[in-house]
Amino acid sequence: MSGDSTHESRSSVSVSIVMGSKSDLPIMEAAEAVLDEFGVPNEVRVVSAHRTPHDMVAFGADAEARGVGIIIAGAGGAAHLPGMLASLMSIPVIGVPVPLRHLDGMDSLLSIVQMPSGVPVAAVAIGNATNAGLLAVRMLAIRDPELRRRMTAYRESLSQASRESGRDLRGYRPDADGNPREAGGDRT
Ligand code: RP5
């Protein structure tokens, strides 16, 4: 994280990661990790659409004034934060549906994607803050050749890891938890 909850000077933060509650952080920290990996200046904040609605409005105006380029907003349940920020701001908002204990995140997903025409939110898969970070990097890479080069290298590393993972599957049989175990099971 290159920023914190204090006011940042203009354009020192490219992407603002916000979430409805600190309890969303275990999911949302993946977006921060991606942005840090790509060297994209970011900040991480809690802004609740329901518990601090006036703070949310102030955050929207302040973030635009500071020159923040993209918002990544995560929320769970009645997940109104991404949509409300999109309605308050003119910059892209990427929504992350955070899965809660009930309904497996379907409630969050539908709350985020079912926006009315005219107010777009780009939603990633349930709990997939990694993709939110990567999508933000791709947006910034439109005008940043170095970032584009890093994204291409990242994609190539993904391909390489995928090929290597399938290179020798003989004898590899994960158990129900995904942990490696030898084929043929217990031979004692
Ligand atoms: C939402 O309510 C937050 O985004 C969070 O996912 C959910 C539950 O919040 P806590 O009760 O854990 O603070 O607004």
mmCIF file of C-alpha atoms and ligand atoms in Angstrom:
data_model
loop_
_atom_site.group_PDB
_atom_site.id
_atom_site.type_symbol
_atom_site.label_atom_id
_atom_site.label_comp_id
_atom_site.label_asym_id
_atom_site.label_seq_id
_atom_site.Cartn_x
_atom_site.Cartn_y
_atom_site.Cartn_z
ATOM 1 C CA MET A 1 0.000 0.000 0.000
ATOM 2 C CA SER A 2 1.513 3.332 -0.937
ATOM 3 C CA GLY A 3 -1.190 5.405 0.722
ATOM 4 C CA ASP A 4 -3.179 5.258 3.940
ATOM 5 C CA SER A 5 -6.276 6.814 5.399
ATOM 6 C CA THR A 6 -4.752 10.293 5.398
ATOM 7 C CA HIS A 7 -5.299 12.866 2.656
ATOM 8 C CA GLU A 8 -3.054 12.281 -0.354
ATOM 9 C CA SER A 9 -1.736 15.099 -2.538
ATOM 10 C CA ARG A 10 -3.085 15.349 -6.105
ATOM 11 C CA SER A 11 -2.270 12.394 -8.348
ATOM 12 C CA SER A 12 -0.073 10.590 -5.781
ATOM 13 C CA VAL A 13 -2.725 7.844 -5.780
ATOM 14 C CA SER A 14 -3.787 6.211 -9.059
ATOM 15 C CA VAL A 15 -6.213 3.677 -7.606
ATOM 16 C CA SER A 16 -8.300 3.956 -4.476
ATOM 17 C CA ILE A 17 -9.350 0.647 -2.915
ATOM 18 C CA VAL A 18 -12.385 1.106 -0.704
ATOM 19 C CA MET A 19 -14.563 -1.345 1.159
ATOM 20 C CA GLY A 20 -17.725 -1.237 3.200
ATOM 21 C CA SER A 21 -16.140 -2.728 6.316
ATOM 22 C CA LYS A 22 -12.768 -3.738 7.683
ATOM 23 C CA SER A 23 -14.167 -7.284 7.624
ATOM 24 C CA ASP A 24 -13.862 -7.115 3.803
ATOM 25 C CA LEU A 25 -10.086 -6.697 4.007
ATOM 26 C CA PRO A 26 -9.138 -10.414 3.835
ATOM 27 C CA ILE A 27 -10.765 -10.438 0.370
ATOM 28 C CA MET A 28 -9.780 -6.942 -0.738
ATOM 29 C CA GLU A 29 -6.102 -7.120 0.181
ATOM 30 C CA ALA A 30 -5.505 -9.142 -2.997
ATOM 31 C CA ALA A 31 -6.230 -6.010 -5.071
ATOM 32 C CA GLU A 32 -3.664 -4.070 -3.082
ATOM 33 C CA ALA A 33 -1.117 -6.868 -3.582
ATOM 34 C CA VAL A 34 -1.578 -6.736 -7.380
ATOM 35 C CA LEU A 35 -1.263 -2.956 -7.528
ATOM 36 C CA ASP A 36 1.852 -3.053 -5.356
ATOM 37 C CA GLU A 37 3.322 -5.776 -7.583
ATOM 38 C CA PHE A 38 2.811 -3.571 -10.656
ATOM 39 C CA GLY A 39 4.055 -0.464 -8.858
ATOM 40 C CA VAL A 40 0.725 1.355 -9.061
ATOM 41 C CA PRO A 41 0.276 3.961 -6.288
ATOM 42 C CA ASN A 42 -2.789 3.089 -4.242
ATOM 43 C CA GLU A 43 -4.597 3.651 -0.994
ATOM 44 C CA VAL A 44 -6.908 1.458 1.083
ATOM 45 C CA ARG A 45 -9.894 2.826 2.982
ATOM 46 C CA VAL A 46 -13.125 1.835 4.683
ATOM 47 C CA VAL A 47 -16.140 3.800 3.400
ATOM 48 C CA SER A 48 -19.605 2.494 4.204
ATOM 49 C CA ALA A 49 -22.577 3.384 2.004
ATOM 50 C CA HIS A 50 -24.947 2.557 4.844
ATOM 51 C CA ARG A 51 -23.082 3.397 8.042
ATOM 52 C CA THR A 52 -21.291 6.570 6.875
ATOM 53 C CA PRO A 53 -23.264 7.778 3.830
ATOM 54 C CA HIS A 54 -22.124 11.394 4.195
ATOM 55 C CA ASP A 55 -18.480 10.293 4.414
ATOM 56 C CA MET A 56 -19.019 8.302 1.226
ATOM 57 C CA VAL A 57 -20.278 11.401 -0.622
ATOM 58 C CA ALA A 58 -17.339 13.421 0.711
ATOM 59 C CA PHE A 59 -14.914 10.678 -0.280
ATOM 60 C CA GLY A 60 -16.282 10.682 -3.842
ATOM 61 C CA ALA A 61 -15.798 14.437 -4.240
ATOM 62 C CA ASP A 62 -12.379 14.391 -2.571
ATOM 63 C CA ALA A 63 -11.078 11.445 -4.621
ATOM 64 C CA GLU A 64 -12.033 13.165 -7.881
ATOM 65 C CA ALA A 65 -10.379 16.380 -6.729
ATOM 66 C CA ARG A 66 -7.214 14.499 -5.787
ATOM 67 C CA GLY A 67 -6.990 13.029 -9.269
ATOM 68 C CA VAL A 68 -7.617 9.393 -8.339
ATOM 69 C CA GLY A 69 -8.023 7.545 -11.628
ATOM 70 C CA ILE A 70 -9.868 4.352 -10.756
ATOM 71 C CA ILE A 71 -11.918 3.119 -7.803
ATOM 72 C CA ILE A 72 -11.945 -0.503 -6.701
ATOM 73 C CA ALA A 73 -14.887 -0.917 -4.342
ATOM 74 C CA GLY A 74 -15.653 -4.085 -2.406
ATOM 75 C CA ALA A 75 -18.762 -4.746 -0.394
ATOM 76 C CA GLY A 76 -20.818 -7.667 0.843
ATOM 77 C CA GLY A 77 -24.530 -8.364 1.305
ATOM 78 C CA ALA A 78 -26.565 -5.340 0.244
ATOM 79 C CA ALA A 79 -23.467 -4.175 -1.588
ATOM 80 C CA HIS A 80 -24.363 -0.626 -2.576
ATOM 81 C CA LEU A 81 -20.949 1.016 -2.237
ATOM 82 C CA PRO A 82 -19.643 0.442 -5.803
ATOM 83 C CA GLY A 83 -22.864 1.632 -7.418
ATOM 84 C CA MET A 84 -23.220 4.658 -5.192
ATOM 85 C CA LEU A 85 -19.625 5.697 -5.895
ATOM 86 C CA ALA A 86 -20.245 5.262 -9.633
ATOM 87 C CA SER A 87 -23.255 7.548 -9.305
ATOM 88 C CA LEU A 88 -21.179 10.176 -7.480
ATOM 89 C CA MET A 89 -18.076 10.106 -9.683
ATOM 90 C CA SER A 90 -17.038 10.166 -13.362
ATOM 91 C CA ILE A 91 -14.075 7.775 -13.090
ATOM 92 C CA PRO A 92 -14.308 3.971 -13.587
ATOM 93 C CA VAL A 93 -15.516 1.918 -10.634
ATOM 94 C CA ILE A 94 -14.643 -1.772 -10.377
ATOM 95 C CA GLY A 95 -16.880 -3.668 -7.959
ATOM 96 C CA VAL A 96 -15.778 -6.687 -5.952
ATOM 97 C CA PRO A 97 -18.639 -8.800 -4.572
ATOM 98 C CA VAL A 98 -17.472 -9.895 -1.118
ATOM 99 C CA PRO A 99 -18.890 -13.270 -0.018
ATOM 100 C CA LEU A 100 -20.436 -13.275 3.448
ATOM 101 C CA ARG A 101 -21.574 -16.150 5.652
ATOM 102 C CA HIS A 102 -25.030 -16.325 4.075
ATOM 103 C CA LEU A 103 -25.906 -16.652 0.374
ATOM 104 C CA ASP A 104 -22.274 -17.279 -0.707
ATOM 105 C CA GLY A 105 -21.814 -13.798 -2.189
ATOM 106 C CA MET A 106 -24.698 -14.106 -4.659
ATOM 107 C CA ASP A 107 -26.385 -11.242 -2.829
ATOM 108 C CA SER A 108 -23.253 -9.085 -3.178
ATOM 109 C CA LEU A 109 -22.820 -10.013 -6.850
ATOM 110 C CA LEU A 110 -26.380 -9.155 -7.827
ATOM 111 C CA SER A 111 -26.331 -5.946 -5.797
ATOM 112 C CA ILE A 112 -23.238 -4.830 -7.707
ATOM 113 C CA VAL A 113 -23.984 -5.931 -11.284
ATOM 114 C CA GLN A 114 -27.653 -4.981 -11.533
ATOM 115 C CA MET A 115 -26.984 -1.282 -12.050
ATOM 116 C CA PRO A 116 -29.486 0.921 -13.874
ATOM 117 C CA SER A 117 -28.597 1.995 -17.411
ATOM 118 C CA GLY A 118 -26.403 5.079 -17.396
ATOM 119 C CA VAL A 119 -24.437 4.226 -14.241
ATOM 120 C CA PRO A 120 -21.866 1.514 -15.078
ATOM 121 C CA VAL A 121 -19.916 -0.600 -12.586
ATOM 122 C CA ALA A 122 -17.414 -3.181 -13.861
ATOM 123 C CA ALA A 123 -17.886 -6.218 -11.625
ATOM 124 C CA VAL A 124 -15.421 -9.056 -11.145
ATOM 125 C CA ALA A 125 -16.198 -12.553 -9.876
ATOM 126 C CA ILE A 126 -17.273 -13.137 -6.290
ATOM 127 C CA GLY A 127 -14.278 -12.626 -4.029
ATOM 128 C CA ASN A 128 -11.879 -12.060 -6.917
ATOM 129 C CA ALA A 129 -10.122 -8.856 -5.860
ATOM 130 C CA THR A 130 -7.046 -10.046 -7.755
ATOM 131 C CA ASN A 131 -8.902 -9.511 -11.023
ATOM 132 C CA ALA A 132 -10.071 -6.098 -9.860
ATOM 133 C CA GLY A 133 -6.436 -5.117 -9.380
ATOM 134 C CA LEU A 134 -5.456 -6.562 -12.749
ATOM 135 C CA LEU A 135 -8.330 -4.804 -14.520
ATOM 136 C CA ALA A 136 -7.257 -1.499 -12.985
ATOM 137 C CA VAL A 137 -3.707 -2.094 -14.212
ATOM 138 C CA ARG A 138 -5.008 -2.834 -17.730
ATOM 139 C CA MET A 139 -7.028 0.398 -17.699
ATOM 140 C CA LEU A 140 -3.982 2.403 -16.654
ATOM 141 C CA ALA A 141 -1.861 0.560 -19.236
ATOM 142 C CA ILE A 142 -3.937 2.102 -22.042
ATOM 143 C CA ARG A 143 -1.726 5.183 -21.728
ATOM 144 C CA ASP A 144 1.319 3.644 -20.061
ATOM 145 C CA PRO A 145 3.587 1.499 -22.295
ATOM 146 C CA GLU A 146 5.715 0.327 -19.361
ATOM 147 C CA LEU A 147 2.658 -0.911 -17.492
ATOM 148 C CA ARG A 148 1.499 -2.636 -20.698
ATOM 149 C CA ARG A 149 4.869 -4.363 -20.960
ATOM 150 C CA ARG A 150 4.587 -5.588 -17.366
ATOM 151 C CA MET A 151 1.058 -6.877 -17.983
ATOM 152 C CA THR A 152 2.273 -8.811 -21.023
ATOM 153 C CA ALA A 153 5.076 -10.311 -18.928
ATOM 154 C CA TYR A 154 2.536 -11.215 -16.252
ATOM 155 C CA ARG A 155 0.328 -13.016 -18.792
ATOM 156 C CA GLU A 156 3.332 -14.909 -20.120
ATOM 157 C CA SER A 157 4.271 -15.996 -16.591
ATOM 158 C CA LEU A 158 0.712 -17.270 -16.121
ATOM 159 C CA SER A 159 0.972 -19.328 -19.314
ATOM 160 C CA GLN A 160 4.326 -20.703 -18.247
ATOM 161 C CA ALA A 161 3.050 -21.693 -14.798
ATOM 162 C CA SER A 162 0.031 -23.386 -16.365
ATOM 163 C CA ARG A 163 2.179 -25.416 -18.772
ATOM 164 C CA GLU A 164 4.539 -26.459 -15.998
ATOM 165 C CA SER A 165 1.662 -27.479 -13.731
ATOM 166 C CA GLY A 166 0.550 -30.038 -16.317
ATOM 167 C CA ARG A 167 3.992 -31.344 -17.221
ATOM 168 C CA ASP A 168 4.114 -34.352 -14.901
ATOM 169 C CA LEU A 169 0.807 -35.429 -13.483
ATOM 170 C CA ARG A 170 1.801 -39.092 -13.077
ATOM 171 C CA GLY A 171 1.549 -39.949 -9.431
ATOM 172 C CA TYR A 172 0.011 -36.627 -8.492
ATOM 173 C CA ARG A 173 -3.465 -36.963 -7.036
ATOM 174 C CA PRO A 174 -4.641 -34.190 -4.725
ATOM 175 C CA ASP A 175 -6.799 -35.177 -1.788
ATOM 176 C CA ALA A 176 -10.187 -33.597 -1.126
ATOM 177 C CA ASP A 177 -8.489 -30.517 0.354
ATOM 178 C CA GLY A 178 -6.233 -30.055 -2.686
ATOM 179 C CA ASN A 179 -3.122 -31.307 -0.885
ATOM 180 C CA PRO A 180 -0.758 -33.595 -2.848
ATOM 181 C CA ARG A 181 -0.899 -37.336 -2.187
ATOM 182 C CA GLU A 182 0.540 -40.316 -4.017
ATOM 183 C CA ALA A 183 -1.606 -42.192 -6.559
ATOM 184 C CA GLY A 184 -2.881 -45.576 -5.381
ATOM 185 C CA GLY A 185 -3.745 -44.314 -1.911
ATOM 186 C CA ASP A 186 -2.665 -46.006 1.301
ATOM 187 C CA ARG A 187 -0.700 -49.186 0.463
ATOM 188 C CA THR A 188 0.073 -50.286 3.977
HETATM 189 C C1 RP5 B 1 -21.123 -4.489 4.061
HETATM 190 O O1 RP5 B 1 -21.580 -5.198 5.147
HETATM 191 C C2 RP5 B 1 -19.638 -4.596 4.141
HETATM 192 O O2 RP5 B 1 -19.064 -4.396 2.878
HETATM 193 C C3 RP5 B 1 -19.422 -5.973 4.665
HETATM 194 O O3 RP5 B 1 -19.165 -6.896 3.623
HETATM 195 C C4 RP5 B 1 -20.744 -6.317 5.311
HETATM 196 C C5 RP5 B 1 -20.647 -6.718 6.748
HETATM 197 O O4 RP5 B 1 -19.957 -5.724 7.483
HETATM 198 P P1 RP5 B 1 -19.548 -5.998 8.998
HETATM 199 O O5 RP5 B 1 -20.815 -6.239 9.776
HETATM 200 O O6 RP5 B 1 -18.651 -7.209 9.009
HETATM 201 O O7 RP5 B 1 -18.823 -4.753 9.441
HETATM 202 O O8 RP5 B 1 -21.521 -3.156 4.082
#
